[in-house]
Short mmCIF file of C-alpha atoms and ligand atoms in Angstrom, two decimals:
data_model
loop_
_atom_site.label_atom_id
_atom_site.label_comp_id
_atom_site.label_asym_id
_atom_site.label_seq_id
_atom_site.Cartn_x
_atom_site.Cartn_y
_atom_site.Cartn_z
CA MET A 1 -80.14 -119.24 -91.75
CA GLY A 2 -77.51 -119.56 -94.42
CA GLY A 3 -74.68 -117.65 -92.78
CA LYS A 4 -75.84 -114.08 -93.31
CA LEU A 5 -76.67 -112.25 -90.12
CA ASN A 6 -79.59 -109.89 -90.65
CA LEU A 7 -79.89 -106.47 -89.05
CA GLY A 8 -83.27 -105.16 -87.97
CA ILE A 9 -83.44 -101.52 -86.92
CA ASN A 10 -85.79 -100.53 -84.13
CA ILE A 11 -86.92 -97.00 -84.99
CA ASP A 12 -89.07 -96.38 -81.89
CA HIS A 13 -86.84 -93.56 -80.73
CA VAL A 14 -87.35 -91.58 -83.90
CA ALA A 15 -90.97 -91.45 -82.74
CA THR A 16 -89.81 -90.69 -79.17
CA LEU A 17 -88.15 -87.52 -80.47
CA ARG A 18 -91.31 -86.53 -82.30
CA GLN A 19 -93.58 -87.24 -79.33
CA ALA A 20 -91.30 -85.22 -77.03
CA ARG A 21 -92.53 -82.05 -78.73
CA GLY A 22 -95.79 -83.17 -80.25
CA THR A 23 -94.52 -82.26 -83.72
CA ILE A 24 -95.06 -84.13 -86.97
CA TYR A 25 -91.31 -84.70 -87.43
CA PRO A 26 -89.08 -86.68 -87.43
CA GLU A 27 -91.08 -89.24 -89.34
CA PRO A 28 -90.51 -92.95 -88.67
CA LEU A 29 -91.26 -93.68 -92.34
CA GLU A 30 -88.39 -91.45 -93.44
CA ALA A 31 -86.15 -93.27 -90.95
CA ALA A 32 -87.24 -96.63 -92.34
CA ARG A 33 -86.43 -95.48 -95.86
CA LEU A 34 -82.93 -94.38 -94.82
CA CYS A 35 -82.35 -97.70 -93.02
CA ALA A 36 -83.30 -99.50 -96.24
CA VAL A 37 -80.90 -97.37 -98.28
CA ALA A 38 -78.12 -98.17 -95.79
CA GLY A 39 -78.72 -101.92 -96.21
CA ALA A 40 -80.76 -102.90 -93.13
CA ASP A 41 -82.90 -106.01 -93.49
CA SER A 42 -86.00 -105.16 -91.49
CA ILE A 43 -87.66 -102.48 -89.38
CA THR A 44 -88.88 -103.04 -85.83
CA ILE A 45 -91.53 -100.88 -84.20
CA HIS A 46 -93.05 -101.39 -80.76
CA LEU A 47 -96.66 -100.27 -80.43
CA ARG A 48 -96.84 -99.93 -76.67
CA GLU A 49 -100.11 -99.81 -74.78
CA ASP A 50 -99.14 -96.36 -73.47
CA ARG A 51 -98.29 -95.16 -77.02
CA ARG A 52 -95.20 -93.40 -75.70
CA HIS A 53 -93.42 -93.46 -79.06
CA ILE A 54 -94.92 -95.35 -82.01
CA GLN A 55 -98.56 -94.37 -82.64
CA ASP A 56 -101.30 -96.36 -84.36
CA ALA A 57 -100.99 -94.09 -87.42
CA ASP A 58 -97.28 -95.02 -87.70
CA VAL A 59 -98.17 -98.71 -87.78
CA TYR A 60 -100.70 -98.17 -90.57
CA THR A 61 -98.41 -95.86 -92.59
CA LEU A 62 -95.37 -98.10 -92.25
CA SER A 63 -97.34 -101.22 -93.04
CA LYS A 64 -98.34 -99.64 -96.37
CA LYS A 65 -95.15 -97.77 -97.29
CA CYS A 66 -92.15 -99.25 -95.47
CA PRO A 67 -89.66 -100.61 -98.01
CA LEU A 68 -88.51 -103.34 -95.58
CA PRO A 69 -90.38 -106.12 -93.77
CA ILE A 70 -91.85 -104.96 -90.47
CA ASN A 71 -91.35 -106.69 -87.17
CA LEU A 72 -94.13 -105.42 -84.90
CA GLU A 73 -93.25 -105.71 -81.22
CA MET A 74 -96.24 -105.82 -78.93
CA ALA A 75 -97.71 -107.09 -75.71
CA ASN A 76 -100.24 -109.90 -75.86
CA VAL A 77 -103.24 -107.65 -75.24
CA GLY A 78 -106.50 -107.73 -77.18
CA GLU A 79 -106.52 -104.21 -78.61
CA ILE A 80 -102.99 -104.48 -80.02
CA VAL A 81 -103.47 -108.03 -81.25
CA GLU A 82 -106.45 -106.77 -83.28
CA ILE A 83 -104.23 -104.11 -84.91
CA ALA A 84 -101.62 -106.75 -85.75
CA LEU A 85 -104.31 -108.94 -87.28
CA GLU A 86 -105.46 -106.00 -89.37
CA VAL A 87 -102.04 -104.87 -90.68
CA LYS A 88 -100.48 -108.36 -91.00
CA PRO A 89 -96.82 -107.44 -90.36
CA ALA A 90 -94.24 -109.85 -91.75
CA GLU A 91 -93.29 -110.67 -88.16
CA VAL A 92 -94.80 -110.08 -84.74
CA CYS A 93 -92.60 -110.22 -81.66
CA LEU A 94 -94.57 -110.71 -78.46
CA VAL A 95 -92.96 -108.98 -75.48
CA PRO A 96 -93.92 -108.37 -71.86
CA GLU A 97 -94.86 -104.80 -71.05
CA LYS A 98 -94.98 -102.87 -67.82
CA ARG A 99 -96.38 -99.36 -67.74
CA ARG A 100 -93.57 -97.72 -65.84
CA GLU A 101 -90.57 -99.48 -67.35
CA LEU A 102 -88.04 -97.44 -69.33
CA THR A 103 -87.84 -100.21 -71.93
CA THR A 104 -88.79 -103.89 -72.17
CA GLU A 105 -87.50 -105.37 -68.91
CA GLY A 106 -87.03 -109.14 -68.92
CA GLY A 107 -88.43 -111.74 -71.26
CA LEU A 108 -91.92 -113.19 -71.49
CA ASP A 109 -93.17 -115.57 -68.83
CA VAL A 110 -94.02 -118.16 -71.46
CA ILE A 111 -94.76 -120.94 -68.97
CA GLY A 112 -96.99 -118.80 -66.74
CA ASN A 113 -98.94 -117.39 -69.70
CA PHE A 114 -98.79 -120.45 -71.90
CA GLN A 115 -102.45 -120.75 -72.86
CA THR A 116 -103.03 -117.12 -73.82
CA LEU A 117 -99.71 -116.97 -75.67
CA GLU A 118 -100.40 -120.18 -77.56
CA LYS A 119 -103.78 -118.83 -78.65
CA THR A 120 -102.33 -115.51 -79.87
CA VAL A 121 -99.41 -117.21 -81.62
CA GLN A 122 -101.87 -119.39 -83.49
CA ARG A 123 -104.12 -116.47 -84.49
CA LEU A 124 -101.19 -114.41 -85.76
CA LYS A 125 -99.69 -117.36 -87.63
CA ASP A 126 -103.03 -118.22 -89.23
CA ASN A 127 -103.18 -114.58 -90.32
CA GLY A 128 -99.84 -114.89 -92.14
CA SER A 129 -97.35 -113.33 -89.71
CA ILE A 130 -94.23 -115.09 -88.46
CA VAL A 131 -94.34 -115.08 -84.66
CA SER A 132 -91.40 -114.46 -82.40
CA LEU A 133 -91.31 -114.60 -78.60
CA PHE A 134 -88.93 -112.38 -76.63
CA VAL A 135 -87.42 -114.53 -73.90
CA GLU A 136 -84.59 -115.01 -71.47
CA PRO A 137 -82.22 -117.87 -72.37
CA ASP A 138 -83.90 -120.41 -70.11
CA LYS A 139 -84.26 -124.01 -71.31
CA LYS A 140 -87.76 -124.59 -69.96
CA ALA A 141 -89.00 -121.25 -71.33
CA LEU A 142 -87.51 -122.07 -74.72
CA GLU A 143 -89.19 -125.47 -74.76
CA ALA A 144 -92.47 -123.76 -73.94
CA CYS A 145 -91.86 -121.30 -76.81
CA ALA A 146 -91.56 -124.19 -79.25
CA GLN A 147 -94.75 -125.71 -77.85
CA THR A 148 -96.72 -122.51 -78.53
CA GLY A 149 -96.02 -122.96 -82.24
CA ALA A 150 -93.92 -119.78 -82.51
CA GLN A 151 -91.32 -120.10 -85.25
CA VAL A 152 -88.80 -117.63 -83.80
CA ILE A 153 -87.41 -116.62 -80.43
CA GLU A 154 -85.61 -113.39 -79.71
CA LEU A 155 -83.09 -113.78 -76.92
CA HIS A 156 -83.16 -110.88 -74.47
CA THR A 157 -79.56 -109.68 -74.45
CA GLY A 158 -80.26 -106.81 -72.04
CA SER A 159 -78.86 -108.36 -68.84
CA PHE A 160 -75.61 -109.25 -70.59
CA CYS A 161 -75.31 -105.89 -72.37
CA ASP A 162 -75.95 -103.94 -69.16
CA ALA A 163 -73.66 -106.05 -66.92
CA THR A 164 -70.70 -104.06 -65.63
CA ASP A 165 -69.01 -106.88 -63.71
CA PRO A 166 -66.89 -108.90 -66.20
CA GLU A 167 -67.47 -112.24 -64.40
CA LYS A 168 -71.19 -111.70 -64.36
CA ALA A 169 -71.11 -110.65 -68.01
CA GLU A 170 -69.21 -113.79 -68.95
CA ALA A 171 -71.72 -116.00 -67.16
CA LEU A 172 -74.62 -114.20 -68.85
CA LEU A 173 -72.99 -114.58 -72.26
CA LYS A 174 -72.58 -118.32 -71.62
CA LYS A 175 -76.30 -118.51 -70.86
CA LEU A 176 -77.12 -116.74 -74.12
CA ILE A 177 -74.89 -119.17 -76.02
CA ALA A 178 -76.53 -122.19 -74.35
CA GLY A 179 -79.97 -120.66 -74.98
CA ALA A 180 -79.21 -120.22 -78.67
CA GLU A 181 -78.00 -123.84 -78.93
CA CYS A 182 -81.12 -125.04 -77.17
CA ALA A 183 -83.52 -122.96 -79.30
CA HIS A 184 -81.79 -124.02 -82.50
CA GLY A 185 -82.05 -127.65 -81.39
CA LEU A 186 -85.79 -127.14 -80.91
CA GLY A 187 -86.08 -125.96 -84.51
CA LEU A 188 -86.60 -122.29 -83.61
CA GLN A 189 -85.06 -119.38 -85.50
CA VAL A 190 -82.79 -117.44 -83.15
CA ASN A 191 -82.86 -113.65 -83.06
CA ALA A 192 -81.37 -111.43 -80.38
CA GLY A 193 -81.87 -107.92 -79.17
CA HIS A 194 -81.73 -105.31 -76.45
CA GLY A 195 -78.85 -103.13 -75.39
CA ILE A 196 -76.60 -104.07 -78.31
CA HIS A 197 -74.04 -101.46 -79.38
CA LEU A 198 -70.75 -101.37 -81.25
CA GLY A 199 -68.80 -102.06 -78.04
CA ASN A 200 -70.56 -105.27 -77.04
CA LEU A 201 -71.20 -106.48 -80.59
CA PRO A 202 -68.08 -108.71 -80.78
CA ASP A 203 -69.30 -110.70 -77.75
CA ILE A 204 -72.86 -110.83 -79.07
CA LEU A 205 -71.51 -112.29 -82.31
CA THR A 206 -70.13 -115.29 -80.41
CA ILE A 207 -73.73 -116.43 -79.88
CA PRO A 208 -74.32 -119.26 -82.37
CA HIS A 209 -77.18 -119.70 -84.87
CA LEU A 210 -78.13 -116.03 -84.95
CA ASP A 211 -80.46 -115.06 -87.77
CA THR A 212 -81.27 -111.44 -86.89
CA LEU A 213 -80.05 -108.78 -84.46
CA ASN A 214 -82.66 -106.15 -83.60
CA ILE A 215 -80.94 -102.95 -82.54
CA GLY A 216 -82.51 -99.59 -81.76
CA HIS A 217 -81.29 -97.19 -79.13
CA SER A 218 -77.56 -97.27 -79.86
CA ILE A 219 -78.05 -96.78 -83.61
CA ILE A 220 -80.52 -93.92 -83.20
CA ALA A 221 -78.12 -92.36 -80.68
CA ARG A 222 -75.21 -92.59 -83.15
CA ALA A 223 -77.49 -91.14 -85.82
CA VAL A 224 -77.75 -87.88 -83.86
CA PHE A 225 -74.08 -87.21 -84.62
CA GLN A 226 -73.49 -88.87 -87.93
CA GLY A 227 -76.83 -89.44 -89.61
CA LEU A 228 -78.98 -92.53 -89.70
CA GLU A 229 -77.60 -94.00 -92.91
CA ASN A 230 -74.06 -93.77 -91.57
CA ALA A 231 -75.05 -95.23 -88.20
CA VAL A 232 -76.73 -98.22 -89.87
CA SER A 233 -73.82 -98.72 -92.29
CA GLU A 234 -71.36 -98.57 -89.42
CA MET A 235 -73.22 -101.37 -87.59
CA LEU A 236 -73.46 -103.45 -90.77
CA THR A 237 -69.74 -103.05 -91.38
CA ALA A 238 -68.97 -104.14 -87.81
CA ILE A 239 -71.23 -107.20 -88.22
CA ASN A 240 -69.73 -108.17 -91.57
CA GLN A 241 -66.14 -107.71 -90.44
CA ALA A 242 -66.57 -110.07 -87.51
N1 PXP B 301 -85.81 -106.33 -79.19
C1 PXP B 301 -86.86 -106.15 -78.35
C2 PXP B 301 -87.82 -107.26 -78.19
C3 PXP B 301 -87.03 -104.93 -77.66
O1 PXP B 301 -88.07 -104.77 -76.82
C4 PXP B 301 -86.13 -103.87 -77.90
C5 PXP B 301 -86.35 -102.55 -77.25
O2 PXP B 301 -87.54 -101.99 -77.70
C6 PXP B 301 -85.08 -104.11 -78.80
C7 PXP B 301 -84.92 -105.33 -79.42
C8 PXP B 301 -84.07 -103.04 -79.12
O3 PXP B 301 -83.36 -102.73 -77.97
P1 PXP B 301 -82.36 -101.49 -77.98
O4 PXP B 301 -83.20 -100.27 -78.25
O5 PXP B 301 -81.76 -101.51 -76.63
O6 PXP B 301 -81.37 -101.74 -79.07
#
């Protein structure tokens, strides 16, 4: 990366609001368009196996009409991999998925699932997508990421962002910093995401080599009070001022 930190907006929770009532609004595509107007760099959507927010139709519509590159988050499961192969998103981020989790808990077990991950990474890359792996900042896991052929890792910032004990938070931030150094040294692009909001952003920005921050919940939550364009602009301003 050449200095500019990119902002990807995860718009899953626009779909959450729609699914809560089974309506046809609010539309994720409209959200993506507003994010583009506000200056965001990419749009993230997570097609979960349980389809709790983003639906297959959203993936197809956004892949045709979204004004920004799409980062499709997904588990490494056959049915979803086939959809990714069909729509060819600019980027695919492979994440672990548990049915009953509130959101993505923990990073991928890249070492334990190395062979199946390597195969999927290769198929998606051969199909033209950039592949990212969502991982904890662990040296061995990061080395395994590089060995799969993935070009990007997304550091799971959730544990740090959720930590309430300052000492624990400091230790977790140090791990993220070391993880970013390690991944960069392995030639991987470093993204980060999960739990990031305006309050913890200054600490997140001390992580070196960041290319892209993927932020969802906090921006959609701010958008309820001040509109999506303003919420995205506010985050961009905070990033650029740092
Ligand atoms: N990155 C990944 C890989 C995620 O799974 C999520 C949550 O869907 C995010 C980023 C965004 O996290 P948040 O909604 O907490 O900003």
